[in-house]
């Protein structure tokens, strides 16, 4: 394999470029990227961008990732142009893949060349689908109705290509296995004549060089390549809120979570350039998505075994990866090892010295771990830096900065920050920013107290499902603060949070009592519109754990889903209710 650092003039470089294995080089480039070699990876892909569609896609992917990490308009435009250029490179060979393969394999002449051509066409189709997905993401970021419609249409085309390529490659693999088993089952050639002996001693076709020109190894790599996009589609659609599924189904998208995980696992174990990305997707699912959306009922520990296994297997390959260190911290946080998690996030922050957005993700987790530890001053420092540096949601970061600053006792500084939240509010359709603005507006009053700011911190921990990561001592401290608050406007919220804390402390009777109080609260319904439906859900979760009360628990779940609308984080709760009911149905099956 060629070394991108070497250079040679004229025909020597051209000859070397002709000899490179683009699949191996592309994988090497992605591994560079994940080991904090962002610039080196970009240089490698740019050097060989015109060598093949695969290297062109690698360069476009790095450009896309750079845009996603900065959200800068210029970089998003460059990524758009790069992805379109890669599409154009592939589009001349993007039709009739499986038919072409079948027809050409039947021909005995020049069969090896036909197989190589078919593989190239399959690779091109997968790359086009990948480019369309990333173009759709760039479209969605604009957050305009026309952009959503355009993005949805692009995704529909991408899914059709993934689905067809996945099916085609699977059929080719099955055919390859059948031929291999038939050759093994053939009787041994007769040894009765010297000519027979001569034939029997001549070497047969190598398993890596099939007569049709398509080796099992190449098919396995292509299957890994398409499995990344195919698996991500299944996984992401399976997490769409139930009331949006009708729209999604109209676009023709599926949503099988287990099939998605299976495809991503296959991709992660392949030799394709997207194998490391599939590994990151699995880590993201197991350590971020699954616990946040409670996709296995209320068990926040689900998936941690898989995540730890992945990290152990990849440790030698990515010894200096800020991303893998970040996910190590996520596992530690979910296991309530907050001190170790803070160390991992700090190490990841140092490793990502040239990657601003990865630094911001690490800072975000440092802020959260500090809140979990009730270390409001350190949390304030992390969020204040994010408010200044990040372009993602300064409104949300300003709100977190304000509540943590107020929780330290600096109420004047907190009120000043809460006033900034209104100025930084930009995305009217963003639920997090809407919530932040409404809460900041309520808190910037002359009657603001340190205890109300701590209540707001606990509320954030609850809504983001982080109370389960808190120690018993910290939970007890929170309960004491909440019990000392006597404010009728937040009585419902206070009872919901006390119920959630007692649930984490395994004080089931107390939890049920507080959830009942929160469900019945009418005073705070207008200011805390999510309190009642969330309380119904929490009460339902507790009752589902006991066979004799499971029926009532299910009824409360349905009540939370059907009797309330228009409240904060409605989609989030619908996903959790859907998952809880699905888990209940699965458990009831013999």
Short mmCIF file of C-alpha atoms in Angstrom, two decimals, residues 67-480:
data_model
loop_
_atom_site.label_atom_id
_atom_site.label_comp_id
_atom_site.label_asym_id
_atom_site.label_seq_id
_atom_site.Cartn_x
_atom_site.Cartn_y
_atom_site.Cartn_z
CA UNK A 67 -19.01 20.98 8.76
CA UNK A 68 -20.97 19.06 11.40
CA UNK A 69 -18.35 19.81 14.04
CA UNK A 70 -18.40 23.55 13.43
CA UNK A 71 -21.85 24.38 11.96
CA UNK A 72 -20.11 27.13 9.99
CA UNK A 73 -22.01 28.13 6.84
CA UNK A 74 -18.91 28.20 4.62
CA UNK A 75 -17.81 24.71 5.67
CA UNK A 76 -21.33 23.34 5.15
CA UNK A 77 -21.31 24.78 1.62
CA UNK A 78 -17.90 23.19 0.92
CA UNK A 79 -19.19 19.85 2.23
CA UNK A 80 -22.26 20.15 -0.02
CA UNK A 81 -20.09 20.78 -3.08
CA UNK A 82 -17.69 17.94 -2.21
CA UNK A 83 -20.53 15.44 -1.75
CA UNK A 84 -22.12 16.48 -5.07
CA UNK A 85 -18.74 16.06 -6.79
CA UNK A 86 -18.43 12.53 -5.38
CA UNK A 87 -21.97 11.78 -6.56
CA UNK A 88 -21.12 12.93 -10.08
CA UNK A 89 -18.03 10.71 -10.11
CA UNK A 90 -20.20 7.69 -9.29
CA UNK A 91 -23.32 8.41 -11.35
CA UNK A 92 -22.07 7.06 -14.67
CA UNK A 93 -22.12 3.52 -13.23
CA UNK A 94 -25.21 3.35 -11.05
CA UNK A 95 -27.86 1.26 -12.83
CA UNK A 96 -28.80 -2.38 -13.16
CA UNK A 97 -26.26 -3.72 -10.69
CA UNK A 98 -27.56 -7.22 -9.90
CA UNK A 99 -28.78 -7.83 -13.46
CA UNK A 100 -25.41 -6.82 -14.85
CA UNK A 101 -23.63 -9.10 -12.40
CA UNK A 102 -25.83 -12.10 -13.24
CA UNK A 103 -25.51 -11.60 -16.99
CA UNK A 104 -21.78 -11.11 -16.96
CA UNK A 105 -21.06 -13.97 -14.60
CA UNK A 106 -22.77 -16.30 -17.08
CA UNK A 107 -20.24 -15.42 -19.74
CA UNK A 108 -17.11 -17.51 -19.59
CA UNK A 109 -14.94 -14.99 -21.44
CA UNK A 110 -13.41 -12.18 -19.49
CA UNK A 111 -15.37 -13.22 -16.39
CA UNK A 112 -12.84 -11.85 -13.91
CA UNK A 113 -13.11 -8.40 -15.43
CA UNK A 114 -16.92 -8.52 -15.35
CA UNK A 115 -16.85 -9.38 -11.65
CA UNK A 116 -14.52 -6.50 -10.85
CA UNK A 117 -16.78 -4.15 -12.85
CA UNK A 118 -19.84 -5.37 -10.95
CA UNK A 119 -18.12 -4.78 -7.61
CA UNK A 120 -17.20 -1.27 -8.72
CA UNK A 121 -20.82 -0.57 -9.65
CA UNK A 122 -22.08 -1.83 -6.31
CA UNK A 123 -19.52 0.31 -4.51
CA UNK A 124 -20.63 3.35 -6.52
CA UNK A 125 -24.29 2.82 -5.67
CA UNK A 126 -23.52 2.55 -1.95
CA UNK A 127 -21.43 5.72 -2.10
CA UNK A 128 -24.23 7.61 -3.88
CA UNK A 129 -26.67 6.52 -1.13
CA UNK A 130 -24.17 7.62 1.56
CA UNK A 131 -23.75 11.02 -0.12
CA UNK A 132 -27.51 11.48 -0.30
CA UNK A 133 -27.88 10.80 3.43
CA UNK A 134 -25.24 13.41 4.28
CA UNK A 135 -26.78 15.92 1.84
CA UNK A 136 -30.14 15.36 3.56
CA UNK A 137 -28.55 16.07 6.95
CA UNK A 138 -27.09 19.33 5.58
CA UNK A 139 -30.57 20.18 4.31
CA UNK A 140 -32.25 19.44 7.66
CA UNK A 141 -29.84 21.79 9.47
CA UNK A 142 -31.44 24.75 7.66
CA UNK A 143 -34.65 24.01 9.65
CA UNK A 144 -36.95 25.28 6.90
CA UNK A 145 -40.09 23.50 5.71
CA UNK A 146 -38.84 23.26 2.13
CA UNK A 147 -35.52 21.89 3.39
CA UNK A 148 -37.31 19.21 5.45
CA UNK A 149 -39.36 18.14 2.42
CA UNK A 150 -36.28 18.06 0.20
CA UNK A 151 -34.30 16.17 2.85
CA UNK A 152 -37.07 13.61 3.31
CA UNK A 153 -37.22 12.98 -0.43
CA UNK A 154 -33.43 12.57 -0.65
CA UNK A 155 -33.52 10.10 2.27
CA UNK A 156 -36.25 8.08 0.54
CA UNK A 157 -34.04 7.69 -2.55
CA UNK A 158 -31.07 6.75 -0.36
CA UNK A 159 -33.06 4.10 1.50
CA UNK A 160 -34.18 2.47 -1.76
CA UNK A 161 -30.56 2.23 -2.90
CA UNK A 162 -29.37 0.83 0.44
CA UNK A 163 -32.16 -1.73 0.49
CA UNK A 164 -31.47 -2.89 -3.06
CA UNK A 165 -27.69 -3.06 -2.60
CA UNK A 166 -28.10 -4.92 0.70
CA UNK A 167 -30.39 -7.46 -0.97
CA UNK A 168 -28.15 -7.80 -4.04
CA UNK A 169 -24.97 -8.36 -2.04
CA UNK A 170 -26.72 -10.85 0.25
CA UNK A 171 -27.83 -12.85 -2.83
CA UNK A 172 -24.31 -12.76 -4.24
CA UNK A 173 -22.88 -13.99 -0.94
CA UNK A 174 -25.37 -16.85 -0.85
CA UNK A 175 -24.46 -17.80 -4.44
CA UNK A 176 -20.77 -17.68 -3.60
CA UNK A 177 -21.27 -19.96 -0.58
CA UNK A 178 -23.33 -22.43 -2.64
CA UNK A 179 -20.61 -22.69 -5.28
CA UNK A 180 -17.96 -23.17 -2.59
CA UNK A 181 -19.96 -25.98 -0.91
CA UNK A 182 -20.62 -27.65 -4.30
CA UNK A 183 -16.90 -27.65 -5.10
CA UNK A 184 -16.11 -29.21 -1.72
CA UNK A 185 -18.76 -31.88 -2.28
CA UNK A 186 -17.38 -32.95 -5.72
CA UNK A 187 -15.85 -36.50 -5.75
CA UNK A 188 -12.06 -36.80 -5.83
CA UNK A 189 -10.71 -37.05 -9.38
CA UNK A 190 -9.66 -40.53 -10.58
CA UNK A 191 -6.02 -41.38 -10.07
CA UNK A 192 -6.06 -44.22 -12.66
CA UNK A 193 -4.04 -42.43 -15.30
CA UNK A 194 -1.09 -40.14 -15.36
CA UNK A 195 -3.19 -37.47 -17.05
CA UNK A 196 -5.71 -37.70 -14.21
CA UNK A 197 -2.92 -37.44 -11.69
CA UNK A 198 -1.63 -34.44 -13.54
CA UNK A 199 -5.06 -32.78 -13.44
CA UNK A 200 -5.54 -33.62 -9.77
CA UNK A 201 -2.23 -32.10 -8.84
CA UNK A 202 -2.83 -28.85 -10.71
CA UNK A 203 -3.93 -26.02 -8.48
CA UNK A 204 -7.64 -25.11 -8.47
CA UNK A 205 -9.03 -21.63 -8.18
CA UNK A 206 -7.98 -19.81 -5.05
CA UNK A 207 -10.80 -19.00 -2.62
CA UNK A 208 -9.72 -15.37 -2.90
CA UNK A 209 -9.89 -15.42 -6.71
CA UNK A 210 -13.18 -16.90 -7.82
CA UNK A 211 -13.69 -17.71 -11.54
CA UNK A 212 -16.39 -14.98 -11.60
CA UNK A 213 -13.88 -12.42 -10.37
CA UNK A 214 -15.84 -11.56 -7.20
CA UNK A 215 -14.04 -12.93 -4.15
CA UNK A 216 -15.87 -13.69 -0.88
CA UNK A 217 -13.58 -11.17 0.85
CA UNK A 218 -14.69 -8.38 -1.48
CA UNK A 219 -18.35 -9.29 -1.03
CA UNK A 220 -17.89 -9.27 2.76
CA UNK A 221 -16.37 -5.80 2.59
CA UNK A 222 -19.19 -4.51 0.39
CA UNK A 223 -21.74 -6.04 2.75
CA UNK A 224 -20.03 -4.16 5.58
CA UNK A 225 -20.11 -0.96 3.53
CA UNK A 226 -23.86 -1.09 2.84
CA UNK A 227 -24.68 -2.42 6.33
CA UNK A 228 -23.60 0.87 7.90
CA UNK A 229 -26.23 2.97 6.15
CA UNK A 230 -28.80 0.14 6.12
CA UNK A 231 -28.38 -0.40 9.88
CA UNK A 232 -28.45 3.30 10.77
CA UNK A 233 -31.71 3.73 8.86
CA UNK A 234 -33.36 0.88 10.75
CA UNK A 235 -32.03 2.08 14.10
CA UNK A 236 -32.96 5.75 13.70
CA UNK A 237 -36.45 5.11 12.30
CA UNK A 238 -37.14 2.67 15.17
CA UNK A 239 -36.72 5.62 17.57
CA UNK A 240 -39.16 7.95 15.81
CA UNK A 241 -42.07 8.97 18.11
CA UNK A 242 -45.10 6.73 17.39
CA UNK A 243 -47.37 9.59 16.26
CA UNK A 244 -44.84 10.45 13.52
CA UNK A 245 -44.49 6.87 12.30
CA UNK A 246 -47.39 7.22 9.83
CA UNK A 247 -45.54 10.02 8.02
CA UNK A 248 -42.30 8.03 8.08
CA UNK A 249 -44.04 4.91 6.78
CA UNK A 250 -45.53 6.92 3.92
CA UNK A 251 -41.97 7.68 2.84
CA UNK A 252 -41.33 3.94 2.79
CA UNK A 253 -38.88 3.76 5.71
CA UNK A 254 -38.70 0.68 7.97
CA UNK A 255 -37.73 0.66 11.63
CA UNK A 256 -36.49 -2.65 13.01
CA UNK A 257 -34.17 -1.87 15.93
CA UNK A 258 -32.71 -5.37 16.24
CA UNK A 259 -32.06 -5.61 12.51
CA UNK A 260 -30.38 -2.21 12.65
CA UNK A 261 -28.10 -3.28 15.50
CA UNK A 262 -27.28 -6.53 13.71
CA UNK A 263 -26.34 -4.69 10.50
CA UNK A 264 -24.18 -2.17 12.37
CA UNK A 265 -22.41 -4.99 14.22
CA UNK A 266 -21.67 -6.68 10.88
CA UNK A 267 -20.36 -3.38 9.49
CA UNK A 268 -18.17 -2.78 12.56
CA UNK A 269 -16.48 -6.17 12.12
CA UNK A 270 -15.85 -5.76 8.38
CA UNK A 271 -12.77 -4.41 6.62
CA UNK A 272 -14.62 -1.51 5.05
CA UNK A 273 -13.67 2.12 5.72
CA UNK A 274 -16.98 2.59 7.57
CA UNK A 275 -16.24 -0.19 10.10
CA UNK A 276 -14.85 2.30 12.68
CA UNK A 277 -17.85 4.58 12.10
CA UNK A 278 -20.22 1.65 12.71
CA UNK A 279 -18.34 0.98 15.95
CA UNK A 280 -18.89 4.59 17.03
CA UNK A 281 -22.57 4.34 16.08
CA UNK A 282 -22.97 1.27 18.32
CA UNK A 283 -21.22 3.04 21.20
CA UNK A 284 -23.44 6.09 20.68
CA UNK A 285 -26.54 3.90 20.76
CA UNK A 286 -25.55 1.89 23.86
CA UNK A 287 -24.24 4.79 25.95
CA UNK A 288 -26.33 7.79 24.83
CA UNK A 289 -29.55 6.86 23.01
CA UNK A 290 -30.60 3.69 24.84
CA UNK A 291 -30.38 5.09 28.38
CA UNK A 292 -31.79 8.50 27.40
CA UNK A 293 -34.91 7.17 25.69
CA UNK A 294 -35.26 4.21 28.11
CA UNK A 295 -35.40 1.87 25.13
CA UNK A 296 -35.36 -1.14 27.42
CA UNK A 297 -37.96 0.03 29.88
CA UNK A 298 -36.39 1.82 32.83
CA UNK A 299 -33.09 -0.09 32.82
CA UNK A 300 -30.34 2.50 32.27
CA UNK A 301 -27.67 -0.20 32.56
CA UNK A 302 -28.86 -2.01 29.41
CA UNK A 303 -26.23 -2.10 26.67
CA UNK A 304 -23.31 -1.25 28.96
CA UNK A 305 -21.90 -4.76 28.71
CA UNK A 306 -21.83 -4.46 24.92
CA UNK A 307 -20.27 -1.00 25.09
CA UNK A 308 -17.52 -2.14 27.47
CA UNK A 309 -16.78 -5.13 25.25
CA UNK A 310 -16.45 -2.90 22.17
CA UNK A 311 -14.13 -0.49 23.99
CA UNK A 312 -11.89 -3.34 25.21
CA UNK A 313 -11.67 -4.87 21.71
CA UNK A 314 -10.73 -1.54 20.08
CA UNK A 315 -8.40 -0.20 22.77
CA UNK A 316 -5.22 -1.30 20.97
CA UNK A 317 -6.41 0.12 17.63
CA UNK A 318 -7.35 3.54 19.02
CA UNK A 319 -4.99 4.18 21.94
CA UNK A 320 -5.13 7.98 21.59
CA UNK A 321 -8.68 8.49 20.36
CA UNK A 322 -10.54 11.31 22.07
CA UNK A 323 -13.84 9.82 20.87
CA UNK A 324 -13.18 6.39 22.35
CA UNK A 325 -12.02 8.04 25.59
CA UNK A 326 -15.27 10.04 25.55
CA UNK A 327 -17.36 6.86 25.29
CA UNK A 328 -15.33 5.29 28.08
CA UNK A 329 -16.41 8.25 30.20
CA UNK A 330 -20.04 7.71 29.17
CA UNK A 331 -19.90 4.09 30.36
CA UNK A 332 -18.34 5.16 33.66
CA UNK A 333 -20.98 7.83 34.15
CA UNK A 334 -23.80 5.34 33.55
CA UNK A 335 -22.16 3.01 36.07
CA UNK A 336 -22.22 5.91 38.56
CA UNK A 337 -18.41 6.10 38.64
CA UNK A 338 -18.53 9.88 38.35
CA UNK A 339 -14.95 10.59 39.51
CA UNK A 340 -13.56 8.15 36.90
CA UNK A 341 -15.90 9.59 34.27
CA UNK A 342 -14.63 13.11 34.96
CA UNK A 343 -11.05 11.88 34.54
CA UNK A 344 -11.92 10.23 31.19
CA UNK A 345 -13.73 13.32 29.89
CA UNK A 346 -10.81 15.54 30.96
CA UNK A 347 -8.36 13.20 29.17
CA UNK A 348 -10.57 13.25 26.06
CA UNK A 349 -10.64 17.05 26.25
CA UNK A 350 -6.83 17.16 26.25
CA UNK A 351 -6.56 14.61 23.41
CA UNK A 352 -8.95 16.69 21.27
CA UNK A 353 -6.76 19.79 21.40
CA UNK A 354 -7.22 20.46 17.64
CA UNK A 355 -10.87 19.40 17.46
CA UNK A 356 -13.03 22.17 18.88
CA UNK A 357 -16.40 20.45 18.63
CA UNK A 358 -15.16 17.25 20.30
CA UNK A 359 -13.81 19.48 23.06
CA UNK A 360 -17.28 20.95 23.44
CA UNK A 361 -18.88 17.52 23.75
CA UNK A 362 -16.37 16.67 26.49
CA UNK A 363 -17.01 20.00 28.24
CA UNK A 364 -20.73 19.27 28.13
CA UNK A 365 -20.20 15.94 29.89
CA UNK A 366 -17.87 17.54 32.44
CA UNK A 367 -20.65 20.02 33.18
CA UNK A 368 -23.18 17.22 33.58
CA UNK A 369 -20.95 15.11 35.82
CA UNK A 370 -20.35 18.18 37.96
CA UNK A 371 -24.12 18.72 38.28
CA UNK A 372 -24.55 15.05 39.22
CA UNK A 373 -21.96 15.63 41.97
CA UNK A 374 -23.77 18.88 42.95
CA UNK A 375 -20.51 20.71 42.22
CA UNK A 376 -22.29 23.75 40.83
CA UNK A 377 -19.19 25.92 40.48
CA UNK A 378 -17.39 23.48 38.15
CA UNK A 379 -20.61 22.91 36.21
CA UNK A 380 -21.00 26.68 35.81
CA UNK A 381 -17.45 27.00 34.44
CA UNK A 382 -18.01 24.25 31.82
CA UNK A 383 -21.37 25.60 30.63
CA UNK A 384 -20.19 29.21 30.65
CA UNK A 385 -17.35 28.27 28.30
CA UNK A 386 -19.81 26.44 26.04
CA UNK A 387 -22.10 29.47 26.03
CA UNK A 388 -19.19 31.57 24.77
CA UNK A 389 -17.56 29.13 22.33
CA UNK A 390 -20.23 26.80 20.96
CA UNK A 391 -22.43 27.61 17.97
CA UNK A 392 -24.89 24.80 18.64
CA UNK A 393 -27.37 26.25 21.18
CA UNK A 394 -26.10 29.22 23.12
CA UNK A 395 -29.61 29.73 24.51
CA UNK A 396 -29.60 26.28 26.18
CA UNK A 397 -26.03 26.67 27.44
CA UNK A 398 -26.89 30.09 28.84
CA UNK A 399 -29.79 28.56 30.79
CA UNK A 400 -27.55 25.82 32.23
CA UNK A 401 -24.96 28.47 33.10
CA UNK A 402 -27.60 30.55 34.89
CA UNK A 403 -29.10 27.78 37.03
CA UNK A 404 -25.65 26.52 38.07
CA UNK A 405 -24.49 30.06 38.87
CA UNK A 406 -27.63 30.64 40.94
CA UNK A 407 -27.14 27.32 42.72
CA UNK A 408 -23.75 28.57 43.94
CA UNK A 409 -25.56 31.53 45.55
CA UNK A 410 -24.60 34.15 42.93
CA UNK A 411 -28.20 35.23 42.26
CA UNK A 412 -27.33 38.59 40.70
CA UNK A 413 -25.05 36.93 38.16
CA UNK A 414 -27.70 34.26 37.46
CA UNK A 415 -30.42 36.86 36.74
CA UNK A 416 -28.05 38.61 34.33
CA UNK A 417 -27.48 35.32 32.45
CA UNK A 418 -31.21 34.52 32.39
CA UNK A 419 -31.75 37.85 30.62
CA UNK A 420 -29.22 36.71 27.98
CA UNK A 421 -31.26 33.54 27.33
CA UNK A 422 -34.03 35.59 25.70
CA UNK A 423 -31.52 37.35 23.43
CA UNK A 424 -29.88 34.05 22.42
CA UNK A 425 -33.20 32.31 21.63
CA UNK A 426 -33.10 31.68 17.87
CA UNK A 427 -34.77 28.38 16.99
CA UNK A 428 -38.50 28.65 17.63
CA UNK A 429 -39.13 25.02 16.68
CA UNK A 430 -36.44 23.68 19.00
CA UNK A 431 -38.01 22.14 22.12
CA UNK A 432 -34.89 22.55 24.26
CA UNK A 433 -34.52 26.24 23.43
CA UNK A 434 -38.24 26.86 24.01
CA UNK A 435 -38.01 25.17 27.40
CA UNK A 436 -34.86 27.13 28.31
CA UNK A 437 -36.44 30.44 27.38
CA UNK A 438 -39.65 29.80 29.36
CA UNK A 439 -37.77 28.66 32.45
CA UNK A 440 -35.31 31.58 32.30
CA UNK A 441 -38.20 34.03 32.00
CA UNK A 442 -39.73 32.61 35.18
CA UNK A 443 -36.45 32.58 37.12
CA UNK A 444 -35.30 36.12 36.38
CA UNK A 445 -37.59 37.53 39.05
CA UNK A 446 -36.66 39.49 42.20
CA UNK A 447 -37.86 36.54 44.31
CA UNK A 448 -35.22 34.18 42.88
CA UNK A 449 -33.56 32.01 45.51
CA UNK A 450 -30.64 29.62 45.61
CA UNK A 451 -33.09 26.77 46.37
CA UNK A 452 -35.17 27.49 43.25
CA UNK A 453 -32.00 27.35 41.15
CA UNK A 454 -31.08 23.99 42.72
CA UNK A 455 -34.63 22.77 41.96
CA UNK A 456 -34.00 23.79 38.33
CA UNK A 457 -30.74 21.81 38.29
CA UNK A 458 -32.56 18.73 39.66
CA UNK A 459 -35.27 19.23 37.04
CA UNK A 460 -32.66 19.15 34.26
CA UNK A 461 -31.09 16.02 35.76
CA UNK A 462 -34.54 14.39 35.81
CA UNK A 463 -35.56 15.34 32.27
CA UNK A 464 -32.24 14.06 30.88
CA UNK A 465 -32.52 10.83 32.93
CA UNK A 466 -29.37 11.54 34.97
CA UNK A 467 -30.83 11.08 38.47
CA UNK A 468 -30.08 7.37 38.18
CA UNK A 469 -26.37 8.28 37.90
CA UNK A 470 -26.39 10.14 41.25
CA UNK A 471 -25.10 8.61 44.50
CA UNK A 472 -27.42 7.89 47.42
CA UNK A 473 -25.88 10.76 49.41
CA UNK A 474 -26.43 13.27 46.58
CA UNK A 475 -30.03 12.09 46.08
CA UNK A 476 -30.73 12.54 49.79
CA UNK A 477 -29.24 16.05 49.68
CA UNK A 478 -31.51 16.91 46.73
CA UNK A 479 -34.57 15.60 48.59
CA UNK A 480 -33.76 17.78 51.60
#
